[in-house]
mmCIF file of C-alpha atoms in Angstrom:
data_model
loop_
_atom_site.group_PDB
_atom_site.id
_atom_site.type_symbol
_atom_site.label_atom_id
_atom_site.label_comp_id
_atom_site.label_asym_id
_atom_site.label_seq_id
_atom_site.Cartn_x
_atom_site.Cartn_y
_atom_site.Cartn_z
ATOM 1 C CA MET A 1 139.831 155.354 136.732
ATOM 2 C CA THR A 2 140.017 152.368 134.665
ATOM 3 C CA THR A 3 142.945 149.911 136.257
ATOM 4 C CA MET A 4 144.231 147.003 133.941
ATOM 5 C CA LEU A 5 145.730 144.432 135.486
ATOM 6 C CA ALA A 6 148.690 141.899 133.847
ATOM 7 C CA VAL A 7 147.485 138.596 133.103
ATOM 8 C CA THR A 8 148.753 135.425 132.384
ATOM 9 C CA ASP A 9 147.652 134.336 128.555
ATOM 10 C CA VAL A 10 148.077 130.855 128.475
ATOM 11 C CA THR A 11 145.919 131.089 125.092
ATOM 12 C CA ALA A 12 149.065 133.302 123.776
ATOM 13 C CA ASP A 13 151.447 130.083 124.072
ATOM 14 C CA VAL A 14 149.339 128.064 122.401
ATOM 15 C CA CYS A 15 149.930 127.891 118.661
ATOM 16 C CA CYS A 16 148.448 126.933 115.659
ATOM 17 C CA THR A 17 148.809 123.959 114.063
ATOM 18 C CA PRO A 18 145.483 121.949 114.832
ATOM 19 C CA LEU A 19 145.523 118.878 116.818
ATOM 20 C CA VAL A 20 144.580 116.724 113.767
ATOM 21 C CA ARG A 21 147.752 117.195 111.821
ATOM 22 C CA GLU A 22 150.469 116.281 113.383
ATOM 23 C CA PRO A 23 151.138 114.721 117.213
ATOM 24 C CA LEU A 24 151.259 117.467 119.811
ATOM 25 C CA THR A 25 154.943 117.285 121.830
ATOM 26 C CA ALA A 26 153.994 117.160 124.953
ATOM 27 C CA ASP A 27 154.591 120.751 125.811
ATOM 28 C CA GLU A 28 152.089 121.613 123.536
ATOM 29 C CA ALA A 29 149.780 119.014 124.802
ATOM 30 C CA GLU A 30 150.233 120.801 128.712
ATOM 31 C CA GLN A 31 149.328 123.941 127.644
ATOM 32 C CA LEU A 32 146.279 123.260 125.853
ATOM 33 C CA ALA A 33 145.272 121.024 128.492
ATOM 34 C CA THR A 34 145.978 124.199 130.781
ATOM 35 C CA THR A 35 143.286 126.121 128.344
ATOM 36 C CA MET A 36 140.722 123.411 127.835
ATOM 37 C CA LYS A 37 140.623 122.796 131.778
ATOM 38 C CA ALA A 38 139.585 126.601 132.099
ATOM 39 C CA LEU A 39 136.934 125.592 130.046
ATOM 40 C CA ALA A 40 136.057 122.627 131.473
ATOM 41 C CA ASP A 41 133.174 123.710 133.874
ATOM 42 C CA PRO A 42 129.862 124.649 133.199
ATOM 43 C CA THR A 43 129.626 127.747 135.760
ATOM 44 C CA ARG A 44 132.611 129.176 133.664
ATOM 45 C CA LEU A 45 131.146 128.771 130.274
ATOM 46 C CA ARG A 46 128.171 130.282 131.435
ATOM 47 C CA LEU A 47 129.966 133.065 132.786
ATOM 48 C CA LEU A 48 131.885 133.308 129.204
ATOM 49 C CA SER A 49 128.972 133.278 127.237
ATOM 50 C CA ILE A 50 127.251 136.012 129.385
ATOM 51 C CA VAL A 51 130.071 138.207 129.212
ATOM 52 C CA ALA A 52 130.565 138.094 125.277
ATOM 53 C CA ALA A 53 126.907 138.032 124.578
ATOM 54 C CA SER A 54 126.646 141.698 126.492
ATOM 55 C CA GLU A 55 126.883 144.786 125.049
ATOM 56 C CA ASP A 56 130.625 145.376 123.629
ATOM 57 C CA SER A 57 131.593 141.843 125.042
ATOM 58 C CA GLU A 58 131.924 143.573 128.369
ATOM 59 C CA ALA A 59 129.968 142.868 131.929
ATOM 60 C CA CYS A 60 130.184 144.094 135.472
ATOM 61 C CA VAL A 61 130.405 140.958 138.158
ATOM 62 C CA CYS A 62 127.541 142.951 139.710
ATOM 63 C CA ASP A 63 125.358 141.559 136.427
ATOM 64 C CA LEU A 64 126.987 137.980 136.304
ATOM 65 C CA ILE A 65 125.853 137.120 140.132
ATOM 66 C CA GLU A 66 122.187 136.370 139.812
ATOM 67 C CA PRO A 67 122.012 134.435 136.248
ATOM 68 C CA VAL A 68 124.558 131.731 137.701
ATOM 69 C CA GLY A 69 122.984 131.792 140.972
ATOM 70 C CA LEU A 70 125.992 131.558 142.891
ATOM 71 C CA SER A 71 127.724 133.467 145.861
ATOM 72 C CA GLN A 72 129.905 136.760 144.706
ATOM 73 C CA PRO A 73 132.946 134.811 145.822
ATOM 74 C CA THR A 74 132.329 131.803 143.826
ATOM 75 C CA VAL A 75 131.832 134.182 140.592
ATOM 76 C CA SER A 76 134.939 136.210 141.281
ATOM 77 C CA HIS A 77 137.015 132.590 141.677
ATOM 78 C CA HIS A 78 135.576 131.877 138.457
ATOM 79 C CA LEU A 79 136.073 135.153 136.516
ATOM 80 C CA LYS A 80 139.750 134.775 137.926
ATOM 81 C CA ILE A 81 140.239 131.393 136.533
ATOM 82 C CA LEU A 82 139.025 132.777 132.835
ATOM 83 C CA THR A 83 141.188 135.951 133.383
ATOM 84 C CA THR A 84 143.914 134.280 134.051
ATOM 85 C CA ALA A 85 143.949 131.558 131.373
ATOM 86 C CA GLY A 86 143.313 134.569 128.498
ATOM 87 C CA PHE A 87 139.755 134.661 127.861
ATOM 88 C CA LEU A 88 138.709 137.573 130.222
ATOM 89 C CA THR A 89 140.545 140.812 131.010
ATOM 90 C CA ARG A 90 139.475 142.612 134.264
ATOM 91 C CA SER A 91 138.917 146.447 135.117
ATOM 92 C CA LYS A 92 138.021 148.502 137.857
ATOM 93 C CA ARG A 93 135.403 151.147 137.823
ATOM 94 C CA GLY A 94 134.819 153.015 140.739
ATOM 95 C CA THR A 95 133.145 149.918 143.144
ATOM 96 C CA TRP A 96 133.097 147.148 140.519
ATOM 97 C CA ALA A 97 135.046 145.139 138.446
ATOM 98 C CA TYR A 98 133.787 144.800 134.869
ATOM 99 C CA PHE A 99 135.211 141.812 132.730
ATOM 100 C CA LYS A 100 135.669 142.149 129.059
ATOM 101 C CA LEU A 101 136.311 139.283 126.466
ATOM 102 C CA VAL A 102 139.647 139.049 125.079
ATOM 103 C CA PRO A 103 139.384 139.165 121.055
ATOM 104 C CA GLY A 104 140.562 136.178 119.654
ATOM 105 C CA ALA A 105 140.838 133.821 122.843
ATOM 106 C CA LEU A 106 138.858 131.902 122.088
ATOM 107 C CA ASP A 107 139.148 131.829 117.913
ATOM 108 C CA ARG A 108 142.617 130.361 118.833
ATOM 109 C CA VAL A 109 141.280 127.453 120.754
ATOM 110 C CA SER A 110 138.722 126.847 118.056
ATOM 111 C CA GLN A 111 141.601 126.578 115.341
ATOM 112 C CA LEU A 112 143.374 124.333 117.327
ATOM 113 C CA LEU A 113 140.332 121.929 117.004
ATOM 114 C CA VAL A 114 139.639 122.233 113.244
ATOM 115 C CA ALA A 115 140.032 118.936 111.520
ATOM 116 C CA SER A 116 140.446 120.786 108.137
ATOM 117 C CA MET B 1 135.720 89.937 112.454
ATOM 118 C CA THR B 2 135.107 94.064 113.307
ATOM 119 C CA THR B 3 133.074 94.513 116.662
ATOM 120 C CA MET B 4 131.804 98.357 116.613
ATOM 121 C CA LEU B 5 131.099 99.499 120.121
ATOM 122 C CA ALA B 6 128.172 101.488 120.675
ATOM 123 C CA VAL B 7 129.266 104.564 122.378
ATOM 124 C CA THR B 8 127.506 107.512 123.915
ATOM 125 C CA ASP B 9 128.352 110.254 122.262
ATOM 126 C CA VAL B 10 128.004 113.360 123.929
ATOM 127 C CA THR B 11 129.464 115.520 121.087
ATOM 128 C CA ALA B 12 126.072 114.992 119.256
ATOM 129 C CA ASP B 13 123.826 116.364 121.697
ATOM 130 C CA VAL B 14 126.200 119.778 122.063
ATOM 131 C CA CYS B 15 124.390 122.198 119.270
ATOM 132 C CA CYS B 16 125.403 124.222 117.358
ATOM 133 C CA THR B 17 125.419 128.445 118.554
ATOM 134 C CA PRO B 18 128.383 129.750 119.179
ATOM 135 C CA LEU B 19 129.400 130.482 123.150
ATOM 136 C CA VAL B 20 129.739 134.340 122.145
ATOM 137 C CA ARG B 21 126.539 134.513 120.386
ATOM 138 C CA GLU B 22 123.722 134.040 123.493
ATOM 139 C CA PRO B 23 124.286 132.735 126.829
ATOM 140 C CA LEU B 24 124.124 129.641 127.573
ATOM 141 C CA THR B 25 121.225 127.785 129.579
ATOM 142 C CA ALA B 26 122.725 125.762 132.361
ATOM 143 C CA ASP B 27 121.696 122.492 130.651
ATOM 144 C CA GLU B 28 123.824 123.354 127.265
ATOM 145 C CA ALA B 29 126.813 124.545 129.662
ATOM 146 C CA GLU B 30 126.758 121.211 131.483
ATOM 147 C CA GLN B 31 126.942 119.152 128.411
ATOM 148 C CA LEU B 32 129.587 121.062 126.917
ATOM 149 C CA ALA B 33 131.540 121.068 130.066
ATOM 150 C CA THR B 34 131.486 117.368 129.498
ATOM 151 C CA THR B 35 132.955 117.336 126.616
ATOM 152 C CA MET B 36 135.485 119.800 127.284
ATOM 153 C CA LYS B 37 136.583 117.401 130.876
ATOM 154 C CA ALA B 38 137.330 115.239 128.115
ATOM 155 C CA LEU B 39 139.715 117.199 126.093
ATOM 156 C CA ALA B 40 141.410 118.826 129.399
ATOM 157 C CA ASP B 41 143.919 116.612 129.690
ATOM 158 C CA PRO B 42 147.491 116.702 128.222
ATOM 159 C CA THR B 43 147.466 112.644 127.531
ATOM 160 C CA ARG B 44 143.994 112.436 126.008
ATOM 161 C CA LEU B 45 145.196 115.445 124.014
ATOM 162 C CA ARG B 46 148.386 113.907 122.847
ATOM 163 C CA LEU B 47 146.687 110.504 122.198
ATOM 164 C CA LEU B 48 143.802 111.874 120.068
ATOM 165 C CA SER B 49 146.130 114.070 118.144
ATOM 166 C CA ILE B 50 148.049 110.526 117.637
ATOM 167 C CA VAL B 51 145.171 109.078 116.133
ATOM 168 C CA ALA B 52 144.018 112.051 114.025
ATOM 169 C CA ALA B 53 147.251 111.708 112.447
ATOM 170 C CA SER B 54 147.846 108.462 111.403
ATOM 171 C CA GLU B 55 146.664 107.182 108.106
ATOM 172 C CA ASP B 56 142.944 107.217 107.832
ATOM 173 C CA SER B 57 142.737 108.718 111.493
ATOM 174 C CA GLU B 58 142.914 104.989 113.103
ATOM 175 C CA ALA B 59 145.433 103.787 115.387
ATOM 176 C CA CYS B 60 146.148 100.296 117.411
ATOM 177 C CA VAL B 61 146.330 100.819 120.859
ATOM 178 C CA CYS B 62 149.757 98.752 120.156
ATOM 179 C CA ASP B 63 151.240 101.925 118.249
ATOM 180 C CA LEU B 64 149.662 104.160 121.093
ATOM 181 C CA ILE B 65 151.302 103.048 124.579
ATOM 182 C CA GLU B 66 155.253 103.904 123.675
ATOM 183 C CA PRO B 67 154.313 107.442 122.448
ATOM 184 C CA VAL B 68 152.879 108.898 125.722
ATOM 185 C CA GLY B 69 155.077 106.968 127.729
ATOM 186 C CA LEU B 70 152.429 105.055 130.139
ATOM 187 C CA SER B 71 151.333 101.530 130.920
ATOM 188 C CA GLN B 72 148.713 99.825 128.484
ATOM 189 C CA PRO B 73 145.734 99.862 131.393
ATOM 190 C CA THR B 74 146.399 103.678 131.685
ATOM 191 C CA VAL B 75 146.515 103.969 127.700
ATOM 192 C CA SER B 76 142.975 102.543 127.766
ATOM 193 C CA HIS B 77 141.634 104.409 130.337
ATOM 194 C CA HIS B 78 142.106 107.620 128.490
ATOM 195 C CA LEU B 79 141.097 106.083 125.044
ATOM 196 C CA LYS B 80 137.976 105.001 126.993
ATOM 197 C CA ILE B 81 137.232 108.168 127.824
ATOM 198 C CA LEU B 82 137.558 110.248 124.243
ATOM 199 C CA THR B 83 135.628 107.236 122.980
ATOM 200 C CA THR B 84 132.617 107.743 125.574
ATOM 201 C CA ALA B 85 132.849 111.742 124.678
ATOM 202 C CA GLY B 86 132.466 110.673 121.173
ATOM 203 C CA PHE B 87 135.400 111.711 119.579
ATOM 204 C CA LEU B 88 137.074 108.247 119.205
ATOM 205 C CA THR B 89 135.288 104.882 117.905
ATOM 206 C CA ARG B 90 136.629 101.648 119.178
ATOM 207 C CA SER B 91 136.773 98.340 117.236
ATOM 208 C CA LYS B 92 138.701 95.132 117.813
ATOM 209 C CA ARG B 93 140.338 93.039 115.251
ATOM 210 C CA GLY B 94 142.193 90.238 116.507
ATOM 211 C CA THR B 95 143.955 90.913 119.786
ATOM 212 C CA TRP B 96 144.001 94.577 119.220
ATOM 213 C CA ALA B 97 141.647 97.314 119.730
ATOM 214 C CA TYR B 98 141.689 100.056 117.143
ATOM 215 C CA PHE B 99 140.441 103.901 117.608
ATOM 216 C CA LYS B 100 139.759 105.928 114.637
ATOM 217 C CA LEU B 101 138.906 109.908 115.048
ATOM 218 C CA VAL B 102 135.291 109.872 114.501
ATOM 219 C CA PRO B 103 134.686 112.837 111.700
ATOM 220 C CA GLY B 104 133.549 116.317 112.689
ATOM 221 C CA ALA B 105 133.645 115.250 116.562
ATOM 222 C CA LEU B 106 136.355 118.223 116.706
ATOM 223 C CA ASP B 107 135.068 120.107 114.368
ATOM 224 C CA ARG B 108 131.620 120.708 116.169
ATOM 225 C CA VAL B 109 133.476 121.581 119.411
ATOM 226 C CA SER B 110 135.496 123.869 117.520
ATOM 227 C CA GLN B 111 132.113 125.514 116.074
ATOM 228 C CA LEU B 112 130.948 126.399 119.420
ATOM 229 C CA LEU B 113 134.062 128.321 120.320
ATOM 230 C CA VAL B 114 134.475 131.024 117.378
ATOM 231 C CA ALA B 115 133.440 134.427 117.987
ATOM 232 C CA SER B 116 132.134 135.209 114.850
#
């Protein structure tokens, strides 16, 4: 059985005008900073890149612990932050949780940073 | 007289493979997280977007204080972090410091986040 958990996708709230085009409002800046904070950690960036580079952009938490060399609770904590920020979705299959890259979530952030 | 100050451009060290393409190494993740930390603050994002949206992508610190509603030392502190991270350059003209967007710096970060 696959259980999909609801997530708060903060990336969906960050709209679409690149920040170089016109000054961000205070609210837009708060939202984008929250998203950036989820990415501003080396362990989370590594976890995200491992999941993204996996088959079907999905990985079992059991396969994420050894590559980053941290405890399972620590890895789960970082994965939860990435899930809350809307970059990953989590599903439980049997004993393990699986994390999958949300299509378009990184692209949305990328588009906010382009200068053109 | 225009005095250009040397900066440590961390964005130049972050190379070019999108993080979804292959797992980041620990060193790559550290470098990218440092860059992301500079962007993971609402005041810094607003300052960056105001500078970027200004004529010639340059603004006097004297014109950046009122829009963000913070003291000059606080604004200067945030501008220093953006300059150290390689997003802005600083030049002194007369009494005031001017900050200019570094061409390509945001684009480099943007390219690391694209999924395609």
